[in-house]
Amino acid sequence: MTSPVVIAVAITGSVPRKRDNPAVPISPSEQIESTQEAYEAGATLVHIHVRNDDETPSSDPERFAIVQEGIAKHCPGMIIQFSTGGRGRDPSQRGSALYLRPDMASLSTGSVNFPTIVYENHTTFVEGLAGRMKEFGIKPEIEIFDLSHLHGARRLIDRGLMDERPHVQFVMGVQNALLAEEHLLDILLGELRRLMPLATWTAAGIGRHQARVMDWALIRGADSVRTGLEDNIRITKERLAAGNAELVEYAVLAVERRGRRAARPEEARALLGLRPSHASGELVNS
C-alpha cells in the first residue's frame, strides 16, 4: 500500500500582494474560498496568515476566527495552522489568536536574516509562545531557517515546553538564510534525527525552489510537503499560478510520481499526531 503524504498549503503569507498575483487571497472570504478549492484538490493542512484590508500583515484574532470557522465548515477534518510569524507584525501580537485553539501553529525558534529585515525571535519570546501553545493544546510546527534553530527546539523539549514529537519544517531558499541546496537538507535531517528522533518533518522551497525542494523531501520520505501562494506565486517561470488549488494539484502529481499519495484528512491527523476532528465525531485538542 502506498504511503500517504500530508499536503500543506500556505495560502497567503505576509509578502505577496494582488499586484504580484491577483489570485492571492486577502479577505477572510477569499481565504476560505481559496482554502476550500485547495482542500478539494488534495490539501489537508492549511497555514494561515491574515491581512488587513490594505493587504498589510495583521494579527487580528477576529480575522483568524472568521477564517478558522469557515474552513472548519467547508473543509471537514482539515488541519488548521495559524502563523505566529513576525514579518510586518507587532511582536506582542504574534500569539494573540492562539486562544482560538487551532490544531497547530508555526513557531520559529531563533532569529535569522531575511532579505530586508532581521527576523527576530528572542529566546524568552519563543519560550512564551511555546508555553501558550502548550496551554491551549496546540501542536507546534517548528520553522527551521538555520541549523541552530534545531537546537533551540530541543531546548524547548528539555524545558517541558514541547513534547518529543513536534512537526519540523526546513525553510530553504529565503535570501540571506538557508540556501536551497540538496546536501544541506541531508545535514539538517541528520541533526533532526539525532536531536528529535520522533519528530515528523517537511521542507518548504521558496519561490523558484518550491518544486525541487518538494522532490528532495519526497525522496527522503518526508511526512508532508508544502506548497501555496505564500511561498511561490508561479506555476512556471512564464505563468502565474491560477490559485492555491493549481499549486496543490502540482504537489499531488509530484507525490504520485514518487509512488506515494496525498493523505486524507483523518490520515493527515494521525500522521502528525493530532486528535480526530469534529468531523470524525471527536474533539480536537480538547
PDB file of C-alpha atoms in Angstrom:
ATOM      1  CA  MET A   1       0.000   0.000   0.000  1.00  0.00           C
ATOM      2  CA  THR A   2       1.353   3.412  -0.949  1.00  0.00           C
ATOM      3  CA  SER A   3       2.269   5.659   1.959  1.00  0.00           C
ATOM      4  CA  PRO A   4       0.316   8.903   2.488  1.00  0.00           C
ATOM      5  CA  VAL A   5       1.843  12.386   2.470  1.00  0.00           C
ATOM      6  CA  VAL A   6       0.270  15.434   4.114  1.00  0.00           C
ATOM      7  CA  ILE A   7      -0.044  18.236   1.575  1.00  0.00           C
ATOM      8  CA  ALA A   8       0.165  21.609   3.327  1.00  0.00           C
ATOM      9  CA  VAL A   9      -0.971  24.771   1.586  1.00  0.00           C
ATOM     10  CA  ALA A  10       0.253  28.195   2.728  1.00  0.00           C
ATOM     11  CA  ILE A  11      -2.493  30.271   1.212  1.00  0.00           C
ATOM     12  CA  THR A  12      -1.463  33.914   1.709  1.00  0.00           C
ATOM     13  CA  GLY A  13       1.651  34.711   3.760  1.00  0.00           C
ATOM     14  CA  SER A  14       2.774  38.234   4.624  1.00  0.00           C
ATOM     15  CA  VAL A  15       4.501  39.310   1.421  1.00  0.00           C
ATOM     16  CA  PRO A  16       2.704  38.659  -1.915  1.00  0.00           C
ATOM     17  CA  ARG A  17       0.114  41.208  -2.972  1.00  0.00           C
ATOM     18  CA  LYS A  18      -2.601  41.139  -5.596  1.00  0.00           C
ATOM     19  CA  ARG A  19      -0.381  43.251  -7.821  1.00  0.00           C
ATOM     20  CA  ASP A  20       2.041  40.281  -7.793  1.00  0.00           C
ATOM     21  CA  ASN A  21      -0.678  37.707  -8.465  1.00  0.00           C
ATOM     22  CA  PRO A  22      -4.400  38.605  -8.424  1.00  0.00           C
ATOM     23  CA  ALA A  23      -5.173  35.131  -7.022  1.00  0.00           C
ATOM     24  CA  VAL A  24      -3.540  35.877  -3.633  1.00  0.00           C
ATOM     25  CA  PRO A  25      -6.456  35.655  -1.154  1.00  0.00           C
ATOM     26  CA  ILE A  26      -6.579  38.661   1.170  1.00  0.00           C
ATOM     27  CA  SER A  27     -10.026  38.997   2.740  1.00  0.00           C
ATOM     28  CA  PRO A  28     -11.326  36.263   5.070  1.00  0.00           C
ATOM     29  CA  SER A  29     -13.940  35.237   2.492  1.00  0.00           C
ATOM     30  CA  GLU A  30     -11.275  34.939  -0.214  1.00  0.00           C
ATOM     31  CA  GLN A  31      -9.099  32.902   2.125  1.00  0.00           C
ATOM     32  CA  ILE A  32     -11.926  30.495   2.949  1.00  0.00           C
ATOM     33  CA  GLU A  33     -12.805  30.056  -0.724  1.00  0.00           C
ATOM     34  CA  SER A  34      -9.180  29.537  -1.769  1.00  0.00           C
ATOM     35  CA  THR A  35      -8.648  27.025   1.023  1.00  0.00           C
ATOM     36  CA  GLN A  36     -11.752  25.067   0.057  1.00  0.00           C
ATOM     37  CA  GLU A  37     -10.502  24.849  -3.528  1.00  0.00           C
ATOM     38  CA  ALA A  38      -7.094  23.665  -2.283  1.00  0.00           C
ATOM     39  CA  TYR A  39      -8.761  21.128   0.027  1.00  0.00           C
ATOM     40  CA  GLU A  40     -10.808  19.717  -2.833  1.00  0.00           C
ATOM     41  CA  ALA A  41      -7.570  19.435  -4.855  1.00  0.00           C
ATOM     42  CA  GLY A  42      -5.895  17.363  -2.117  1.00  0.00           C
ATOM     43  CA  ALA A  43      -4.516  19.649   0.612  1.00  0.00           C
ATOM     44  CA  THR A  44      -5.193  18.534   4.201  1.00  0.00           C
ATOM     45  CA  LEU A  45      -3.302  21.213   6.179  1.00  0.00           C
ATOM     46  CA  VAL A  46      -3.714  24.967   5.759  1.00  0.00           C
ATOM     47  CA  HIS A  47      -1.200  27.526   7.046  1.00  0.00           C
ATOM     48  CA  ILE A  48      -2.940  30.840   7.692  1.00  0.00           C
ATOM     49  CA  HIS A  49      -1.771  34.452   7.804  1.00  0.00           C
ATOM     50  CA  VAL A  50      -4.417  37.152   7.872  1.00  0.00           C
ATOM     51  CA  ARG A  51      -4.242  40.578   6.262  1.00  0.00           C
ATOM     52  CA  ASN A  52      -5.742  43.994   6.778  1.00  0.00           C
ATOM     53  CA  ASP A  53      -7.975  45.416   4.052  1.00  0.00           C
ATOM     54  CA  ASP A  54      -4.960  47.295   2.654  1.00  0.00           C
ATOM     55  CA  GLU A  55      -3.147  43.921   2.288  1.00  0.00           C
ATOM     56  CA  THR A  56      -0.645  44.614   5.105  1.00  0.00           C
ATOM     57  CA  PRO A  57       0.001  41.811   7.629  1.00  0.00           C
ATOM     58  CA  SER A  58      -2.433  41.550  10.520  1.00  0.00           C
ATOM     59  CA  SER A  59      -2.667  39.744  13.856  1.00  0.00           C
ATOM     60  CA  ASP A  60      -6.374  40.446  14.314  1.00  0.00           C
ATOM     61  CA  PRO A  61      -7.900  37.491  16.209  1.00  0.00           C
ATOM     62  CA  GLU A  62     -11.319  38.281  14.744  1.00  0.00           C
ATOM     63  CA  ARG A  63      -9.995  37.689  11.247  1.00  0.00           C
ATOM     64  CA  PHE A  64      -8.309  34.459  12.308  1.00  0.00           C
ATOM     65  CA  ALA A  65     -11.595  33.358  13.898  1.00  0.00           C
ATOM     66  CA  ILE A  66     -13.629  34.045  10.751  1.00  0.00           C
ATOM     67  CA  VAL A  67     -11.179  32.102   8.564  1.00  0.00           C
ATOM     68  CA  GLN A  68     -10.953  29.257  11.092  1.00  0.00           C
ATOM     69  CA  GLU A  69     -14.736  28.929  11.299  1.00  0.00           C
ATOM     70  CA  GLY A  70     -15.181  28.983   7.523  1.00  0.00           C
ATOM     71  CA  ILE A  71     -12.516  26.361   6.912  1.00  0.00           C
ATOM     72  CA  ALA A  72     -13.904  24.086   9.616  1.00  0.00           C
ATOM     73  CA  LYS A  73     -17.323  24.361   7.960  1.00  0.00           C
ATOM     74  CA  HIS A  74     -16.310  23.880   4.341  1.00  0.00           C
ATOM     75  CA  CYS A  75     -13.224  21.627   4.694  1.00  0.00           C
ATOM     76  CA  PRO A  76     -14.161  18.805   7.102  1.00  0.00           C
ATOM     77  CA  GLY A  77     -11.185  17.468   9.042  1.00  0.00           C
ATOM     78  CA  MET A  78      -8.642  19.840   7.513  1.00  0.00           C
ATOM     79  CA  ILE A  79      -5.756  20.701   9.857  1.00  0.00           C
ATOM     80  CA  ILE A  80      -5.823  24.418  10.662  1.00  0.00           C
ATOM     81  CA  GLN A  81      -2.463  26.011  11.432  1.00  0.00           C
ATOM     82  CA  PHE A  82      -2.064  29.664  12.446  1.00  0.00           C
ATOM     83  CA  SER A  83       1.102  31.628  11.733  1.00  0.00           C
ATOM     84  CA  THR A  84       2.924  33.318  14.606  1.00  0.00           C
ATOM     85  CA  GLY A  85       5.499  34.649  12.141  1.00  0.00           C
ATOM     86  CA  GLY A  86       6.885  38.117  12.564  1.00  0.00           C
ATOM     87  CA  ARG A  87       7.201  39.831   9.211  1.00  0.00           C
ATOM     88  CA  GLY A  88       5.267  43.090   9.440  1.00  0.00           C
ATOM     89  CA  ARG A  89       3.572  42.197  12.749  1.00  0.00           C
ATOM     90  CA  ASP A  90       3.855  43.654  16.243  1.00  0.00           C
ATOM     91  CA  PRO A  91       5.775  41.023  18.261  1.00  0.00           C
ATOM     92  CA  SER A  92       3.428  41.426  21.234  1.00  0.00           C
ATOM     93  CA  GLN A  93       0.505  40.405  19.000  1.00  0.00           C
ATOM     94  CA  ARG A  94       2.010  37.449  17.171  1.00  0.00           C
ATOM     95  CA  GLY A  95       0.369  34.934  19.523  1.00  0.00           C
ATOM     96  CA  SER A  96      -2.832  36.898  20.099  1.00  0.00           C
ATOM     97  CA  ALA A  97      -5.074  34.414  18.247  1.00  0.00           C
ATOM     98  CA  LEU A  98      -3.772  31.254  19.948  1.00  0.00           C
ATOM     99  CA  TYR A  99      -6.678  31.272  22.408  1.00  0.00           C
ATOM    100  CA  LEU A 100      -8.809  30.162  19.425  1.00  0.00           C
ATOM    101  CA  ARG A 101      -7.058  26.782  19.727  1.00  0.00           C
ATOM    102  CA  PRO A 102      -6.153  25.952  16.124  1.00  0.00           C
ATOM    103  CA  ASP A 103      -4.809  22.436  15.585  1.00  0.00           C
ATOM    104  CA  MET A 104      -1.311  23.771  15.008  1.00  0.00           C
ATOM    105  CA  ALA A 105       0.721  26.979  14.968  1.00  0.00           C
ATOM    106  CA  SER A 106       4.077  27.855  13.477  1.00  0.00           C
ATOM    107  CA  LEU A 107       6.951  28.529  15.867  1.00  0.00           C
ATOM    108  CA  SER A 108      10.337  29.935  14.850  1.00  0.00           C
ATOM    109  CA  THR A 109      12.987  29.045  17.439  1.00  0.00           C
ATOM    110  CA  GLY A 110      15.682  31.561  16.530  1.00  0.00           C
ATOM    111  CA  SER A 111      16.471  34.770  14.691  1.00  0.00           C
ATOM    112  CA  VAL A 112      17.651  34.987  11.093  1.00  0.00           C
ATOM    113  CA  ASN A 113      18.362  37.498   8.333  1.00  0.00           C
ATOM    114  CA  PHE A 114      15.594  37.987   5.791  1.00  0.00           C
ATOM    115  CA  PRO A 115      16.042  39.977   2.551  1.00  0.00           C
ATOM    116  CA  THR A 116      15.239  43.369   4.106  1.00  0.00           C
ATOM    117  CA  ILE A 117      14.851  42.765   7.861  1.00  0.00           C
ATOM    118  CA  VAL A 118      16.201  40.758  10.755  1.00  0.00           C
ATOM    119  CA  TYR A 119      13.512  38.234  11.713  1.00  0.00           C
ATOM    120  CA  GLU A 120      13.940  38.474  15.466  1.00  0.00           C
ATOM    121  CA  ASN A 121      12.895  35.663  17.802  1.00  0.00           C
ATOM    122  CA  HIS A 122      14.452  36.197  21.225  1.00  0.00           C
ATOM    123  CA  THR A 123      14.746  33.119  23.430  1.00  0.00           C
ATOM    124  CA  THR A 124      12.318  34.387  26.071  1.00  0.00           C
ATOM    125  CA  PHE A 125       9.809  35.377  23.384  1.00  0.00           C
ATOM    126  CA  VAL A 126       9.992  31.908  21.798  1.00  0.00           C
ATOM    127  CA  GLU A 127       9.544  30.255  25.181  1.00  0.00           C
ATOM    128  CA  GLY A 128       6.488  32.422  25.803  1.00  0.00           C
ATOM    129  CA  LEU A 129       4.865  31.385  22.536  1.00  0.00           C
ATOM    130  CA  ALA A 130       5.706  27.729  23.167  1.00  0.00           C
ATOM    131  CA  GLY A 131       4.165  27.967  26.624  1.00  0.00           C
ATOM    132  CA  ARG A 132       0.930  29.393  25.232  1.00  0.00           C
ATOM    133  CA  MET A 133       0.763  26.653  22.602  1.00  0.00           C
ATOM    134  CA  LYS A 134       1.166  24.042  25.314  1.00  0.00           C
ATOM    135  CA  GLU A 135      -1.514  25.752  27.440  1.00  0.00           C
ATOM    136  CA  PHE A 136      -4.034  25.669  24.594  1.00  0.00           C
ATOM    137  CA  GLY A 137      -3.176  22.173  23.332  1.00  0.00           C
ATOM    138  CA  ILE A 138      -1.749  23.421  20.023  1.00  0.00           C
ATOM    139  CA  LYS A 139       0.864  21.360  18.211  1.00  0.00           C
ATOM    140  CA  PRO A 140       3.824  23.485  17.079  1.00  0.00           C
ATOM    141  CA  GLU A 141       5.338  23.369  13.625  1.00  0.00           C
ATOM    142  CA  ILE A 142       8.962  24.346  14.190  1.00  0.00           C
ATOM    143  CA  GLU A 143      10.237  26.616  11.413  1.00  0.00           C
ATOM    144  CA  ILE A 144      13.917  25.954  10.754  1.00  0.00           C
ATOM    145  CA  PHE A 145      15.794  28.759   8.990  1.00  0.00           C
ATOM    146  CA  ASP A 146      19.215  27.797  10.390  1.00  0.00           C
ATOM    147  CA  LEU A 147      20.845  24.698  11.898  1.00  0.00           C
ATOM    148  CA  SER A 148      20.941  26.318  15.348  1.00  0.00           C
ATOM    149  CA  HIS A 149      17.137  26.509  15.341  1.00  0.00           C
ATOM    150  CA  LEU A 150      17.006  22.721  15.730  1.00  0.00           C
ATOM    151  CA  HIS A 151      18.949  23.079  18.957  1.00  0.00           C
ATOM    152  CA  GLY A 152      16.531  25.812  20.026  1.00  0.00           C
ATOM    153  CA  ALA A 153      13.667  23.363  19.552  1.00  0.00           C
ATOM    154  CA  ARG A 154      15.482  20.705  21.565  1.00  0.00           C
ATOM    155  CA  ARG A 155      15.857  23.177  24.434  1.00  0.00           C
ATOM    156  CA  LEU A 156      12.090  23.736  24.439  1.00  0.00           C
ATOM    157  CA  ILE A 157      11.584  19.991  24.791  1.00  0.00           C
ATOM    158  CA  ASP A 158      14.135  19.798  27.587  1.00  0.00           C
ATOM    159  CA  ARG A 159      12.341  22.620  29.440  1.00  0.00           C
ATOM    160  CA  GLY A 160       8.999  20.842  29.167  1.00  0.00           C
ATOM    161  CA  LEU A 161       7.506  23.427  26.808  1.00  0.00           C
ATOM    162  CA  MET A 162       7.016  20.978  23.956  1.00  0.00           C
ATOM    163  CA  ASP A 163       6.728  17.206  23.639  1.00  0.00           C
ATOM    164  CA  GLU A 164       9.182  14.898  21.902  1.00  0.00           C
ATOM    165  CA  ARG A 165       7.221  14.812  18.644  1.00  0.00           C
ATOM    166  CA  PRO A 166       6.978  18.279  17.121  1.00  0.00           C
ATOM    167  CA  HIS A 167       6.429  18.780  13.412  1.00  0.00           C
ATOM    168  CA  VAL A 168       9.538  20.363  11.869  1.00  0.00           C
ATOM    169  CA  GLN A 169       9.746  22.358   8.646  1.00  0.00           C
ATOM    170  CA  PHE A 170      13.023  23.227   6.925  1.00  0.00           C
ATOM    171  CA  VAL A 171      12.634  26.510   5.059  1.00  0.00           C
ATOM    172  CA  MET A 172      15.033  26.670   2.128  1.00  0.00           C
ATOM    173  CA  GLY A 173      15.681  29.402  -0.397  1.00  0.00           C
ATOM    174  CA  VAL A 174      14.992  32.547   1.646  1.00  0.00           C
ATOM    175  CA  GLN A 175      17.572  35.140   0.617  1.00  0.00           C
ATOM    176  CA  ASN A 176      20.295  35.537   3.304  1.00  0.00           C
ATOM    177  CA  ALA A 177      19.137  32.407   5.156  1.00  0.00           C
ATOM    178  CA  LEU A 178      19.294  28.672   4.264  1.00  0.00           C
ATOM    179  CA  LEU A 179      20.263  28.040   0.663  1.00  0.00           C
ATOM    180  CA  ALA A 180      18.162  25.626  -1.354  1.00  0.00           C
ATOM    181  CA  GLU A 181      20.964  23.060  -1.682  1.00  0.00           C
ATOM    182  CA  GLU A 182      20.230  19.347  -1.506  1.00  0.00           C
ATOM    183  CA  HIS A 183      23.255  18.442   0.611  1.00  0.00           C
ATOM    184  CA  LEU A 184      22.135  20.958   3.254  1.00  0.00           C
ATOM    185  CA  LEU A 185      18.839  19.112   3.620  1.00  0.00           C
ATOM    186  CA  ASP A 186      20.794  15.936   4.405  1.00  0.00           C
ATOM    187  CA  ILE A 187      22.785  17.768   7.088  1.00  0.00           C
ATOM    188  CA  LEU A 188      19.621  19.181   8.623  1.00  0.00           C
ATOM    189  CA  LEU A 189      17.859  15.833   8.545  1.00  0.00           C
ATOM    190  CA  GLY A 190      20.789  14.114  10.184  1.00  0.00           C
ATOM    191  CA  GLU A 191      20.766  16.617  13.038  1.00  0.00           C
ATOM    192  CA  LEU A 192      16.974  16.388  13.379  1.00  0.00           C
ATOM    193  CA  ARG A 193      17.130  12.611  13.718  1.00  0.00           C
ATOM    194  CA  ARG A 194      19.869  12.907  16.324  1.00  0.00           C
ATOM    195  CA  LEU A 195      18.120  15.569  18.408  1.00  0.00           C
ATOM    196  CA  MET A 196      14.440  14.722  17.916  1.00  0.00           C
ATOM    197  CA  PRO A 197      14.109  11.203  16.516  1.00  0.00           C
ATOM    198  CA  LEU A 198      10.318  11.146  16.985  1.00  0.00           C
ATOM    199  CA  ALA A 199       9.650  14.385  15.066  1.00  0.00           C
ATOM    200  CA  THR A 200       7.730  14.445  11.811  1.00  0.00           C
ATOM    201  CA  TRP A 201       9.106  16.717   9.112  1.00  0.00           C
ATOM    202  CA  THR A 202       8.651  18.610   5.883  1.00  0.00           C
ATOM    203  CA  ALA A 203      10.609  21.085   3.765  1.00  0.00           C
ATOM    204  CA  ALA A 204       9.480  24.267   2.042  1.00  0.00           C
ATOM    205  CA  GLY A 205      11.200  25.711  -1.009  1.00  0.00           C
ATOM    206  CA  ILE A 206      10.684  29.426  -1.543  1.00  0.00           C
ATOM    207  CA  GLY A 207       9.904  30.855  -4.976  1.00  0.00           C
ATOM    208  CA  ARG A 208      11.539  29.023  -7.862  1.00  0.00           C
ATOM    209  CA  HIS A 209      12.904  26.435  -5.432  1.00  0.00           C
ATOM    210  CA  GLN A 210       9.462  25.108  -4.460  1.00  0.00           C
ATOM    211  CA  ALA A 211       9.242  22.146  -6.837  1.00  0.00           C
ATOM    212  CA  ARG A 212      12.751  20.823  -6.370  1.00  0.00           C
ATOM    213  CA  VAL A 213      12.736  21.115  -2.578  1.00  0.00           C
ATOM    214  CA  MET A 214       9.436  19.236  -2.600  1.00  0.00           C
ATOM    215  CA  ASP A 215      11.043  16.479  -4.638  1.00  0.00           C
ATOM    216  CA  TRP A 216      14.097  16.289  -2.333  1.00  0.00           C
ATOM    217  CA  ALA A 217      11.728  15.909   0.620  1.00  0.00           C
ATOM    218  CA  LEU A 218       9.711  13.170  -1.062  1.00  0.00           C
ATOM    219  CA  ILE A 219      12.851  11.219  -1.991  1.00  0.00           C
ATOM    220  CA  ARG A 220      13.816  11.259   1.700  1.00  0.00           C
ATOM    221  CA  GLY A 221      10.445  10.067   2.947  1.00  0.00           C
ATOM    222  CA  ALA A 222       9.035  13.338   4.294  1.00  0.00           C
ATOM    223  CA  ASP A 223       5.774  13.153   6.200  1.00  0.00           C
ATOM    224  CA  SER A 224       4.500  16.262   4.445  1.00  0.00           C
ATOM    225  CA  VAL A 225       5.185  18.650   1.574  1.00  0.00           C
ATOM    226  CA  ARG A 226       4.290  22.329   1.385  1.00  0.00           C
ATOM    227  CA  THR A 227       3.020  24.474  -1.446  1.00  0.00           C
ATOM    228  CA  GLY A 228       0.938  27.621  -1.818  1.00  0.00           C
ATOM    229  CA  LEU A 229       0.964  31.249  -2.886  1.00  0.00           C
ATOM    230  CA  GLU A 230       2.755  32.380   0.283  1.00  0.00           C
ATOM    231  CA  ASP A 231       5.937  30.740  -0.981  1.00  0.00           C
ATOM    232  CA  ASN A 232       5.534  30.807  -4.753  1.00  0.00           C
ATOM    233  CA  ILE A 233       3.148  32.747  -6.989  1.00  0.00           C
ATOM    234  CA  ARG A 234       4.048  30.930 -10.226  1.00  0.00           C
ATOM    235  CA  ILE A 235       3.208  27.570 -11.760  1.00  0.00           C
ATOM    236  CA  THR A 236       6.011  28.001 -14.316  1.00  0.00           C
ATOM    237  CA  LYS A 237       8.609  30.709 -14.877  1.00  0.00           C
ATOM    238  CA  GLU A 238       6.392  32.185 -17.555  1.00  0.00           C
ATOM    239  CA  ARG A 239       2.955  31.870 -15.905  1.00  0.00           C
ATOM    240  CA  LEU A 240       1.394  32.904 -12.617  1.00  0.00           C
ATOM    241  CA  ALA A 241      -0.493  30.223 -10.696  1.00  0.00           C
ATOM    242  CA  ALA A 242      -4.251  30.462 -11.148  1.00  0.00           C
ATOM    243  CA  GLY A 243      -4.662  29.929  -7.418  1.00  0.00           C
ATOM    244  CA  ASN A 244      -3.643  27.778  -4.483  1.00  0.00           C
ATOM    245  CA  ALA A 245      -5.565  24.841  -5.902  1.00  0.00           C
ATOM    246  CA  GLU A 246      -3.389  24.704  -9.013  1.00  0.00           C
ATOM    247  CA  LEU A 247      -0.248  24.565  -6.865  1.00  0.00           C
ATOM    248  CA  VAL A 248      -1.821  21.785  -4.784  1.00  0.00           C
ATOM    249  CA  GLU A 249      -2.666  19.840  -7.956  1.00  0.00           C
ATOM    250  CA  TYR A 250       1.010  20.052  -8.923  1.00  0.00           C
ATOM    251  CA  ALA A 251       2.013  18.792  -5.471  1.00  0.00           C
ATOM    252  CA  VAL A 252      -0.386  15.846  -5.720  1.00  0.00           C
ATOM    253  CA  LEU A 253       1.216  14.839  -9.024  1.00  0.00           C
ATOM    254  CA  ALA A 254       4.714  15.204  -7.519  1.00  0.00           C
ATOM    255  CA  VAL A 255       3.707  12.933  -4.643  1.00  0.00           C
ATOM    256  CA  GLU A 256       2.269  10.349  -7.025  1.00  0.00           C
ATOM    257  CA  ARG A 257       5.378  10.393  -9.215  1.00  0.00           C
ATOM    258  CA  ARG A 258       7.331   9.257  -6.152  1.00  0.00           C
ATOM    259  CA  GLY A 259       4.975   6.331  -5.609  1.00  0.00           C
ATOM    260  CA  ARG A 260       3.037   7.884  -2.744  1.00  0.00           C
ATOM    261  CA  ARG A 261      -0.379   9.541  -2.401  1.00  0.00           C
ATOM    262  CA  ALA A 262      -1.999  12.555  -0.811  1.00  0.00           C
ATOM    263  CA  ALA A 263      -3.191  11.821   2.717  1.00  0.00           C
ATOM    264  CA  ARG A 264      -6.879  12.044   3.535  1.00  0.00           C
ATOM    265  CA  PRO A 265      -7.797  14.365   6.420  1.00  0.00           C
ATOM    266  CA  GLU A 266      -8.018  11.633   9.050  1.00  0.00           C
ATOM    267  CA  GLU A 267      -4.723  10.143   7.841  1.00  0.00           C
ATOM    268  CA  ALA A 268      -3.052  13.556   7.974  1.00  0.00           C
ATOM    269  CA  ARG A 269      -4.141  13.998  11.581  1.00  0.00           C
ATOM    270  CA  ALA A 270      -2.830  10.575  12.538  1.00  0.00           C
ATOM    271  CA  LEU A 271       0.485  11.158  10.748  1.00  0.00           C
ATOM    272  CA  LEU A 272       1.108  14.401  12.640  1.00  0.00           C
ATOM    273  CA  GLY A 273      -0.120  13.097  15.987  1.00  0.00           C
ATOM    274  CA  LEU A 274      -3.301  15.168  16.122  1.00  0.00           C
ATOM    275  CA  ARG A 275      -6.625  14.070  17.535  1.00  0.00           C
ATOM    276  CA  PRO A 276      -9.512  13.336  15.174  1.00  0.00           C
ATOM    277  CA  SER A 277     -11.576  16.315  14.136  1.00  0.00           C
ATOM    278  CA  HIS A 278     -15.149  17.194  14.965  1.00  0.00           C
ATOM    279  CA  ALA A 279     -15.927  15.792  11.525  1.00  0.00           C
ATOM    280  CA  SER A 280     -14.921  12.383  12.908  1.00  0.00           C
ATOM    281  CA  GLY A 281     -17.153  12.827  15.940  1.00  0.00           C
ATOM    282  CA  GLU A 282     -14.400  13.570  18.434  1.00  0.00           C
ATOM    283  CA  LEU A 283     -12.900  16.712  19.924  1.00  0.00           C
ATOM    284  CA  VAL A 284      -9.770  18.344  18.575  1.00  0.00           C
ATOM    285  CA  ASN A 285      -7.079  19.337  21.066  1.00  0.00           C
ATOM    286  CA  SER A 286      -9.513  19.263  23.986  1.00  0.00           C
TER     287      SER A 286
END
